[in-house]
Amino acid sequence: MNGEETEGNGAAAVDGEKTTVPQELEQEQEQEQEREQEQAHESQPGPSPEQEPAPAHTPVLRRLFRSRTARAVTAAGLVGALLGAGAVAWRTDTLPLLGSAPCWDSLDDSTMSDLFGDRRTETEEQSLQANPRDGEPSYGQCRITSYKDDNPRRQVTLRVHQLDGLRGTDAHAWPQEFLAAGMVSLGDGLPGMTSSSRAWLALPQSCTGRDDFTGPTVVDIGMGRAGLDIGSEYDRENRAALTRALVEATNGVIREFGCSGTYRIPRTLPALADRQDTKTNAFCGVKGLFVPAAYRKALEQTRVSDDGGPARVCESDNGYSPVVRMTTVTDPALTEIFSGDTRKAGLPLKGSKGFGRLDGSRGVYRASCQTGPVIFMVQQLDQPTDKGVDLTRELLPGYVAAEAERIGCGPEKVTLPNA
């Protein structure tokens, strides 16, 4: 079996419906407030400070009153500090009695141990809320850093944000990191991908909603340099740890957003995407896609992500660094982040069932398929020879035609500008 075990069981399950804070939680908060007031009254002479009831839907306060650390300080003062700063930060060595888990009360002890071992960690966590002034689709992030003595050793960053397609702000940098050949689908119905250094998972649209020309709202996680290959055993361990942390954090975000349902950690993950010798008559595993004879030496190795996920990515290189990347995005919501690339900059691409643009070394084509919109993208990342070569123009028409046939979307023919 091509796969590896990860902790947890079952398939993805989430209904994404809005929910309210359970009555038991409300009672727990009220009881905790009463205990805080009694302790403050016993420890200080005179009347205890007044304390307003916590709003039912205030996640930061909910975490505060579940935290054992909050019992060691004046509750009213800590509430004010949190509301003023809009963030929570702590150190595991200085606050050993902390009750709530890092990153929106989501990462359990086992996950933290898988990521950081027994090293001391520091967490910086933002409360999740949209920017009220300019409507930026970013809700917040959580960063955890581990230390050996006083030296930082490993850092993991989680972000919650909606992918933009209208202005094109997420069409380049985000796919460069999170739609790469080293990533594989999460499987088990989870709308996301994972690798040993990057992973992402989309929140249910029934919970977050989505406008035209916007992609899904995602939780993504990064550790170290994107695409860094350490070795197969370390890669498997890191990928399993990142995947578990990602799913747990996403479930925490779903709770923070006031929605019900959870995602389950996948039972297995596809095999690691290793580099293989390039098949010149089935480039990137696509039958009928040929490598131009002049560039076969420069494109001697190929790495392809697995099928069946939101996207399939192929990178080909000369043994050192990727020269070309070819991407097929089949998830309808995810295709929207390339809306600007198919309509605005560059020269027009015409096709039998779609349209697109050719802009420098990057060509993006959008086709209408039975399953919805599909994006075919070719990007030249490096020069394969000393002489200037336009691999995007060389490969794009053949890639779209052969790949469309492979996924059952053909026939598709693309006409290049000035061809």
CSV table of C-alpha atoms in Angstrom, one decimal:
chain,number,residue,atom,x,y,z
A,1,MET,CA,0.0,0.0,0.0
A,2,ASN,CA,1.4,3.4,-0.9
A,3,GLY,CA,0.7,5.5,2.1
A,4,GLU,CA,1.7,6.2,5.6
A,5,GLU,CA,-0.1,6.1,8.9
A,6,THR,CA,-1.0,9.3,10.6
A,7,GLU,CA,-2.6,9.6,14.0
A,8,GLY,CA,-6.4,9.8,14.2
A,9,ASN,CA,-9.1,7.8,12.4
A,10,GLY,CA,-12.1,8.2,10.2
A,11,ALA,CA,-12.8,10.4,7.2
A,12,ALA,CA,-13.4,14.1,7.0
A,13,ALA,CA,-16.7,15.1,8.5
A,14,VAL,CA,-18.0,18.6,8.8
A,15,ASP,CA,-21.4,20.3,8.3
A,16,GLY,CA,-20.2,23.8,8.6
A,17,GLU,CA,-23.4,25.1,10.2
A,18,LYS,CA,-23.4,28.1,12.5
A,19,THR,CA,-23.9,27.2,16.2
A,20,THR,CA,-24.1,28.9,19.5
A,21,VAL,CA,-22.1,28.5,22.7
A,22,PRO,CA,-23.6,25.5,24.7
A,23,GLN,CA,-25.5,26.3,27.8
A,24,GLU,CA,-23.0,24.2,29.8
A,25,LEU,CA,-20.1,26.5,28.6
A,26,GLU,CA,-22.1,29.6,29.6
A,27,GLN,CA,-22.6,28.1,33.1
A,28,GLU,CA,-18.9,27.2,33.3
A,29,GLN,CA,-17.9,30.7,32.5
A,30,GLU,CA,-20.3,32.2,35.1
A,31,GLN,CA,-19.0,29.8,37.8
A,32,GLU,CA,-15.4,30.6,36.9
A,33,GLN,CA,-16.2,34.4,37.2
A,34,GLU,CA,-17.7,33.9,40.6
A,35,ARG,CA,-14.7,31.9,41.8
A,36,GLU,CA,-12.4,34.7,40.5
A,37,GLN,CA,-14.3,37.4,42.3
A,38,GLU,CA,-14.3,35.3,45.5
A,39,GLN,CA,-10.5,34.8,45.3
A,40,ALA,CA,-9.9,38.4,44.7
A,41,HIS,CA,-12.1,39.4,47.6
A,42,GLU,CA,-10.3,37.0,50.0
A,43,SER,CA,-6.8,38.0,48.9
A,44,GLN,CA,-7.4,41.8,49.1
A,45,PRO,CA,-9.2,43.8,51.7
A,46,GLY,CA,-12.2,45.9,50.7
A,47,PRO,CA,-14.6,45.5,47.8
A,48,SER,CA,-13.5,43.3,44.9
A,49,PRO,CA,-13.3,44.9,41.4
A,50,GLU,CA,-16.5,44.7,39.4
A,51,GLN,CA,-16.3,42.3,36.5
A,52,GLU,CA,-18.6,42.3,33.4
A,53,PRO,CA,-20.0,39.0,32.2
A,54,ALA,CA,-18.1,37.5,29.3
A,55,PRO,CA,-20.0,37.8,26.0
A,56,ALA,CA,-21.3,34.5,24.8
A,57,HIS,CA,-19.4,34.6,21.5
A,58,THR,CA,-16.0,36.0,22.6
A,59,PRO,CA,-13.4,33.3,21.8
A,60,VAL,CA,-10.6,35.0,23.6
A,61,LEU,CA,-12.6,35.3,26.8
A,62,ARG,CA,-13.8,31.7,26.5
A,63,ARG,CA,-10.2,30.6,26.3
A,64,LEU,CA,-9.3,32.8,29.2
A,65,PHE,CA,-11.8,31.4,31.6
A,66,ARG,CA,-10.9,27.9,30.7
A,67,SER,CA,-7.2,28.7,31.4
A,68,ARG,CA,-5.8,27.7,34.8
A,69,THR,CA,-3.3,30.5,34.4
A,70,ALA,CA,-6.1,33.0,34.6
A,71,ARG,CA,-6.7,31.9,38.2
A,72,ALA,CA,-3.2,33.2,39.2
A,73,VAL,CA,-3.9,36.8,38.3
A,74,THR,CA,-6.7,39.3,38.6
A,75,ALA,CA,-9.2,38.4,35.9
A,76,ALA,CA,-10.3,41.9,35.2
A,77,GLY,CA,-6.8,43.1,34.5
A,78,LEU,CA,-6.0,40.2,32.2
A,79,VAL,CA,-9.2,40.7,30.3
A,80,GLY,CA,-8.3,44.3,29.7
A,81,ALA,CA,-4.8,43.4,28.6
A,82,LEU,CA,-6.2,40.8,26.1
A,83,LEU,CA,-8.8,43.2,24.7
A,84,GLY,CA,-6.3,45.9,24.3
A,85,ALA,CA,-3.6,43.9,22.6
A,86,GLY,CA,-5.9,41.6,20.6
A,87,ALA,CA,-3.5,38.7,21.0
A,88,VAL,CA,-2.4,36.1,23.4
A,89,ALA,CA,1.3,35.2,24.0
A,90,TRP,CA,2.9,32.8,26.5
A,91,ARG,CA,5.9,30.7,27.3
A,92,THR,CA,5.6,27.1,28.3
A,93,ASP,CA,8.4,27.3,30.8
A,94,THR,CA,7.1,30.5,32.6
A,95,LEU,CA,3.5,29.5,32.6
A,96,PRO,CA,3.5,25.8,33.3
A,97,LEU,CA,-0.2,25.7,34.4
A,98,LEU,CA,-1.6,27.0,31.2
A,99,GLY,CA,-4.9,25.3,30.5
A,100,SER,CA,-5.8,26.3,26.9
A,101,ALA,CA,-3.9,24.8,24.0
A,102,PRO,CA,-1.8,26.9,21.5
A,103,CYS,CA,-3.4,28.3,18.4
A,104,TRP,CA,-7.0,28.9,19.2
A,105,ASP,CA,-7.1,26.2,21.8
A,106,SER,CA,-6.5,23.5,19.2
A,107,LEU,CA,-3.0,21.9,19.3
A,108,ASP,CA,-2.8,19.1,21.9
A,109,ASP,CA,0.3,18.0,23.8
A,110,SER,CA,0.9,15.1,21.5
A,111,THR,CA,0.9,17.3,18.4
A,112,MET,CA,3.2,19.8,20.1
A,113,SER,CA,5.6,17.0,21.0
A,114,ASP,CA,5.6,15.7,17.4
A,115,LEU,CA,6.5,19.2,16.1
A,116,PHE,CA,9.0,20.4,18.8
A,117,GLY,CA,10.0,17.4,20.9
A,118,ASP,CA,10.5,18.4,24.6
A,119,ARG,CA,12.0,21.8,23.8
A,120,ARG,CA,10.7,25.0,25.4
A,121,THR,CA,8.2,26.8,23.1
A,122,GLU,CA,6.9,30.3,22.9
A,123,THR,CA,3.5,31.1,21.2
A,124,GLU,CA,2.3,34.3,19.7
A,125,GLU,CA,-1.4,34.1,18.8
A,126,GLN,CA,-3.8,36.7,17.3
A,127,SER,CA,-7.5,36.6,17.9
A,128,LEU,CA,-9.4,35.8,14.7
A,129,GLN,CA,-11.2,38.8,13.2
A,130,ALA,CA,-11.4,40.5,9.8
A,131,ASN,CA,-9.7,43.9,9.4
A,132,PRO,CA,-12.5,46.3,10.1
A,133,ARG,CA,-11.1,49.2,8.0
A,134,ASP,CA,-10.1,47.9,4.6
A,135,GLY,CA,-11.8,44.5,4.5
A,136,GLU,CA,-8.6,42.6,3.9
A,137,PRO,CA,-9.4,38.9,3.8
A,138,SER,CA,-7.0,38.0,6.6
A,139,TYR,CA,-8.2,36.8,10.0
A,140,GLY,CA,-5.0,36.3,12.0
A,141,GLN,CA,-2.1,34.0,12.6
A,142,CYS,CA,-0.4,31.9,15.3
A,143,ARG,CA,3.4,31.5,15.5
A,144,ILE,CA,5.2,28.9,17.7
A,145,THR,CA,8.9,29.0,18.2
A,146,SER,CA,10.9,26.3,20.0
A,147,TYR,CA,14.2,27.0,21.7
A,148,LYS,CA,17.3,25.1,22.8
A,149,ASP,CA,18.7,27.1,25.6
A,150,ASP,CA,18.1,30.7,24.3
A,151,ASN,CA,18.6,29.8,20.6
A,152,PRO,CA,15.6,29.4,18.3
A,153,ARG,CA,15.5,26.0,16.7
A,154,ARG,CA,12.2,25.5,14.9
A,155,GLN,CA,9.3,27.8,14.0
A,156,VAL,CA,5.8,27.0,12.8
A,157,THR,CA,3.4,29.6,11.5
A,158,LEU,CA,-0.3,29.1,11.0
A,159,ARG,CA,-2.4,31.7,9.0
A,160,VAL,CA,-6.1,32.0,8.5
A,161,HIS,CA,-7.1,34.0,5.4
A,162,GLN,CA,-9.3,34.1,2.3
A,163,LEU,CA,-7.5,33.6,-0.9
A,164,ASP,CA,-8.0,36.6,-3.2
A,165,GLY,CA,-8.7,36.4,-6.9
A,166,LEU,CA,-10.2,39.8,-7.7
A,167,ARG,CA,-6.9,41.7,-7.2
A,168,GLY,CA,-4.5,38.9,-7.9
A,169,THR,CA,-2.7,39.2,-4.6
A,170,ASP,CA,-2.7,35.4,-4.1
A,171,ALA,CA,-2.1,34.2,-7.6
A,172,HIS,CA,1.7,34.0,-7.5
A,173,ALA,CA,3.3,33.9,-4.0
A,174,TRP,CA,0.8,31.5,-2.4
A,175,PRO,CA,0.8,28.9,-5.2
A,176,GLN,CA,4.6,29.1,-5.3
A,177,GLU,CA,4.6,27.7,-1.7
A,178,PHE,CA,1.4,25.8,-1.4
A,179,LEU,CA,0.8,24.3,-4.9
A,180,ALA,CA,4.1,22.6,-5.4
A,181,ALA,CA,5.1,19.2,-6.7
A,182,GLY,CA,6.3,18.0,-3.3
A,183,MET,CA,2.8,18.3,-2.0
A,184,VAL,CA,0.1,15.6,-2.0
A,185,SER,CA,-3.6,15.6,-1.4
A,186,LEU,CA,-4.8,15.1,2.2
A,187,GLY,CA,-7.4,12.6,1.1
A,188,ASP,CA,-10.4,11.4,3.0
A,189,GLY,CA,-12.5,14.2,1.6
A,190,LEU,CA,-10.2,16.9,3.0
A,191,PRO,CA,-10.0,19.9,0.6
A,192,GLY,CA,-6.2,20.6,1.0
A,193,MET,CA,-2.7,19.4,0.4
A,194,THR,CA,0.4,18.7,2.5
A,195,SER,CA,4.2,18.3,2.4
A,196,SER,CA,7.0,18.1,4.9
A,197,SER,CA,7.3,22.0,5.0
A,198,ARG,CA,3.9,23.4,3.9
A,199,ALA,CA,0.2,22.3,4.2
A,200,TRP,CA,-3.2,23.9,3.7
A,201,LEU,CA,-6.8,23.1,4.3
A,202,ALA,CA,-9.9,25.0,3.2
A,203,LEU,CA,-12.7,25.8,5.6
A,204,PRO,CA,-16.2,24.7,4.7
A,205,GLN,CA,-17.9,27.3,2.5
A,206,SER,CA,-21.1,26.9,4.4
A,207,CYS,CA,-19.3,28.3,7.4
A,208,THR,CA,-17.3,31.1,5.7
A,209,GLY,CA,-19.2,32.0,2.6
A,210,ARG,CA,-17.5,33.0,-0.6
A,211,ASP,CA,-17.9,35.9,-3.1
A,212,ASP,CA,-17.3,36.0,-6.8
A,213,PHE,CA,-13.6,36.1,-7.8
A,214,THR,CA,-12.5,34.9,-4.4
A,215,GLY,CA,-10.9,31.6,-3.5
A,216,PRO,CA,-11.6,29.6,-0.4
A,217,THR,CA,-10.8,30.6,3.2
A,218,VAL,CA,-7.9,28.5,4.2
A,219,VAL,CA,-5.8,27.6,7.2
A,220,ASP,CA,-2.2,27.1,6.0
A,221,ILE,CA,0.9,26.1,8.0
A,222,GLY,CA,4.6,26.6,7.2
A,223,MET,CA,7.7,25.2,8.8
A,224,GLY,CA,11.2,26.2,7.5
A,225,ARG,CA,12.0,26.8,3.9
A,226,ALA,CA,9.3,25.7,1.4
A,227,GLY,CA,10.3,22.7,-0.6
A,228,LEU,CA,13.2,21.7,1.6
A,229,ASP,CA,13.9,18.0,1.3
A,230,ILE,CA,15.7,16.6,4.3
A,231,GLY,CA,15.4,12.9,3.7
A,232,SER,CA,12.5,10.5,3.2
A,233,GLU,CA,12.2,9.4,6.9
A,234,TYR,CA,12.4,12.9,8.3
A,235,ASP,CA,10.0,14.1,5.5
A,236,ARG,CA,7.4,11.5,6.5
A,237,GLU,CA,7.6,12.4,10.2
A,238,ASN,CA,7.5,16.2,9.5
A,239,ARG,CA,4.6,15.8,7.0
A,240,ALA,CA,2.6,13.7,9.5
A,241,ALA,CA,3.2,16.2,12.3
A,242,LEU,CA,2.2,19.2,10.1
A,243,THR,CA,-0.9,17.4,8.8
A,244,ARG,CA,-2.1,16.7,12.3
A,245,ALA,CA,-1.4,20.2,13.5
A,246,LEU,CA,-3.2,21.6,10.4
A,247,VAL,CA,-6.4,19.6,10.9
A,248,GLU,CA,-6.5,20.4,14.7
A,249,ALA,CA,-5.9,24.1,14.1
A,250,THR,CA,-8.6,24.1,11.4
A,251,ASN,CA,-11.1,22.6,13.8
A,252,GLY,CA,-10.2,25.2,16.3
A,253,VAL,CA,-10.8,27.9,13.7
A,254,ILE,CA,-14.2,26.4,12.8
A,255,ARG,CA,-15.1,26.6,16.5
A,256,GLU,CA,-13.9,30.2,16.7
A,257,PHE,CA,-16.0,31.1,13.7
A,258,GLY,CA,-19.1,29.8,15.5
A,259,CYS,CA,-19.6,26.8,13.2
A,260,SER,CA,-20.2,23.2,14.0
A,261,GLY,CA,-18.6,20.1,12.7
A,262,THR,CA,-15.0,18.9,12.5
A,263,TYR,CA,-12.5,17.5,10.1
A,264,ARG,CA,-10.9,14.2,11.0
A,265,ILE,CA,-7.2,13.5,10.7
A,266,PRO,CA,-6.6,11.3,7.6
A,267,ARG,CA,-5.8,7.7,8.2
A,268,THR,CA,-3.1,7.6,5.6
A,269,LEU,CA,-1.3,10.0,3.2
A,270,PRO,CA,-0.1,9.2,-0.3
A,271,ALA,CA,3.5,8.3,-0.8
A,272,LEU,CA,6.1,11.0,-0.9
A,273,ALA,CA,6.5,12.6,-4.3
A,274,ASP,CA,10.0,11.5,-5.3
A,275,ARG,CA,11.9,12.6,-8.4
A,276,GLN,CA,11.9,10.2,-11.3
A,277,ASP,CA,13.7,10.1,-14.7
A,278,THR,CA,11.6,12.0,-17.2
A,279,LYS,CA,9.6,10.0,-19.8
A,280,THR,CA,10.0,12.0,-23.0
A,281,ASN,CA,6.8,10.7,-24.5
A,282,ALA,CA,4.8,11.1,-21.3
A,283,PHE,CA,6.1,14.2,-19.7
A,284,CYS,CA,4.9,14.7,-16.2
A,285,GLY,CA,3.1,11.4,-16.5
A,286,VAL,CA,0.7,12.8,-19.2
A,287,LYS,CA,0.4,10.4,-22.1
A,288,GLY,CA,1.0,12.2,-25.4
A,289,LEU,CA,2.9,15.2,-23.9
A,290,PHE,CA,6.4,15.2,-25.4
A,291,VAL,CA,9.5,16.9,-24.1
A,292,PRO,CA,11.1,19.1,-26.9
A,293,ALA,CA,14.2,17.3,-28.0
A,294,ALA,CA,16.4,20.4,-27.5
A,295,TYR,CA,15.6,20.4,-23.7
A,296,ARG,CA,15.6,16.8,-22.7
A,297,LYS,CA,19.0,17.1,-20.9
A,298,ALA,CA,17.8,20.1,-19.0
A,299,LEU,CA,14.5,18.4,-18.1
A,300,GLU,CA,16.0,15.0,-17.1
A,301,GLN,CA,14.1,14.6,-13.8
A,302,THR,CA,10.5,15.1,-12.9
A,303,ARG,CA,8.5,15.2,-9.7
A,304,VAL,CA,4.7,15.0,-9.8
A,305,SER,CA,2.1,15.3,-7.0
A,306,ASP,CA,-0.6,12.7,-6.7
A,307,ASP,CA,-3.9,12.7,-8.5
A,308,GLY,CA,-7.3,13.2,-6.9
A,309,GLY,CA,-6.6,16.3,-4.9
A,310,PRO,CA,-7.5,20.0,-5.5
A,311,ALA,CA,-4.5,20.4,-7.8
A,312,ARG,CA,-1.9,18.3,-9.6
A,313,VAL,CA,1.6,19.8,-9.9
A,314,CYS,CA,4.6,18.7,-11.9
A,315,GLU,CA,8.1,20.2,-11.7
A,316,SER,CA,11.0,19.2,-14.0
A,317,ASP,CA,14.6,20.0,-13.4
A,318,ASN,CA,18.2,19.3,-14.4
A,319,GLY,CA,19.0,17.7,-11.0
A,320,TYR,CA,19.6,21.0,-9.2
A,321,SER,CA,16.6,23.4,-9.4
A,322,PRO,CA,13.2,23.3,-11.1
A,323,VAL,CA,13.2,24.6,-14.6
A,324,VAL,CA,9.5,24.4,-15.4
A,325,ARG,CA,6.3,23.9,-13.4
A,326,MET,CA,3.0,22.7,-14.8
A,327,THR,CA,-0.2,22.9,-12.7
A,328,THR,CA,-3.7,21.6,-13.1
A,329,VAL,CA,-6.3,23.0,-10.6
A,330,THR,CA,-9.5,21.1,-10.6
A,331,ASP,CA,-11.1,22.5,-7.4
A,332,PRO,CA,-13.6,25.1,-8.6
A,333,ALA,CA,-13.2,27.5,-5.6
A,334,LEU,CA,-9.4,27.3,-5.9
A,335,THR,CA,-9.4,28.2,-9.6
A,336,GLU,CA,-10.8,31.6,-8.7
A,337,ILE,CA,-7.5,32.8,-7.3
A,338,PHE,CA,-6.2,32.9,-11.0
A,339,SER,CA,-9.1,35.0,-12.2
A,340,GLY,CA,-6.9,38.0,-12.8
A,341,ASP,CA,-4.2,36.0,-14.6
A,342,THR,CA,-6.8,34.7,-17.1
A,343,ARG,CA,-8.4,38.1,-17.8
A,344,LYS,CA,-6.0,41.0,-17.3
A,345,ALA,CA,-2.2,41.1,-17.9
A,346,GLY,CA,-0.4,39.7,-20.8
A,347,LEU,CA,-1.4,38.5,-24.3
A,348,PRO,CA,-4.7,36.6,-24.9
A,349,LEU,CA,-4.9,32.9,-25.2
A,350,LYS,CA,-7.8,31.6,-27.3
A,351,GLY,CA,-9.1,28.0,-26.9
A,352,SER,CA,-12.0,25.8,-28.0
A,353,LYS,CA,-13.6,25.8,-24.6
A,354,GLY,CA,-11.8,28.4,-22.6
A,355,PHE,CA,-9.6,31.5,-22.5
A,356,GLY,CA,-6.5,32.8,-20.7
A,357,ARG,CA,-3.4,35.0,-20.8
A,358,LEU,CA,0.3,34.6,-21.6
A,359,ASP,CA,2.4,37.0,-19.4
A,360,GLY,CA,6.1,36.6,-19.8
A,361,SER,CA,7.2,33.2,-18.5
A,362,ARG,CA,3.7,32.3,-17.2
A,363,GLY,CA,0.7,31.1,-19.1
A,364,VAL,CA,-2.7,30.5,-17.5
A,365,TYR,CA,-5.6,29.0,-19.3
A,366,ARG,CA,-9.2,28.5,-17.9
A,367,ALA,CA,-11.3,25.8,-19.4
A,368,SER,CA,-15.0,24.9,-18.8
A,369,CYS,CA,-15.2,21.2,-18.0
A,370,GLN,CA,-18.0,18.9,-16.8
A,371,THR,CA,-16.9,19.3,-13.2
A,372,GLY,CA,-16.6,23.1,-13.5
A,373,PRO,CA,-13.8,25.5,-14.3
A,374,VAL,CA,-10.3,24.0,-14.5
A,375,ILE,CA,-7.0,25.9,-14.6
A,376,PHE,CA,-4.0,24.8,-16.7
A,377,MET,CA,-0.8,26.7,-15.9
A,378,VAL,CA,2.7,26.5,-17.3
A,379,GLN,CA,5.5,28.5,-15.7
A,380,GLN,CA,9.1,28.6,-16.6
A,381,LEU,CA,11.2,29.0,-13.5
A,382,ASP,CA,14.7,28.9,-14.9
A,383,GLN,CA,16.6,29.0,-18.2
A,384,PRO,CA,17.4,25.4,-19.4
A,385,THR,CA,20.3,26.5,-21.6
A,386,ASP,CA,22.6,29.5,-22.0
A,387,LYS,CA,20.5,30.7,-24.8
A,388,GLY,CA,17.2,32.4,-24.1
A,389,VAL,CA,14.3,29.9,-24.4
A,390,ASP,CA,10.6,30.4,-24.0
A,391,LEU,CA,9.5,27.0,-22.5
A,392,THR,CA,6.0,28.4,-21.7
A,393,ARG,CA,5.1,28.9,-25.3
A,394,GLU,CA,6.8,25.6,-26.3
A,395,LEU,CA,4.8,23.5,-23.7
A,396,LEU,CA,1.5,25.2,-23.0
A,397,PRO,CA,-0.6,24.1,-26.1
A,398,GLY,CA,0.6,20.5,-25.8
A,399,TYR,CA,0.1,20.5,-22.0
A,400,VAL,CA,-3.5,21.8,-22.2
A,401,ALA,CA,-4.4,19.4,-24.9
A,402,ALA,CA,-2.9,16.2,-23.4
A,403,GLU,CA,-3.8,17.1,-19.8
A,404,ALA,CA,-7.4,17.9,-20.7
A,405,GLU,CA,-7.7,14.5,-22.3
A,406,ARG,CA,-6.2,12.8,-19.3
A,407,ILE,CA,-8.8,14.3,-16.9
A,408,GLY,CA,-11.7,13.8,-19.2
A,409,CYS,CA,-12.1,17.4,-20.2
A,410,GLY,CA,-10.9,17.3,-23.8
A,411,PRO,CA,-10.6,17.8,-26.6
A,412,GLU,CA,-9.1,21.2,-26.0
A,413,LYS,CA,-7.0,23.3,-28.3
A,414,VAL,CA,-5.1,26.5,-27.4
A,415,THR,CA,-4.0,29.1,-29.9
A,416,LEU,CA,-1.0,31.2,-28.9
A,417,PRO,CA,-0.9,34.9,-29.6
A,418,ASN,CA,0.9,35.8,-32.8
A,419,ALA,CA,0.9,32.1,-33.8
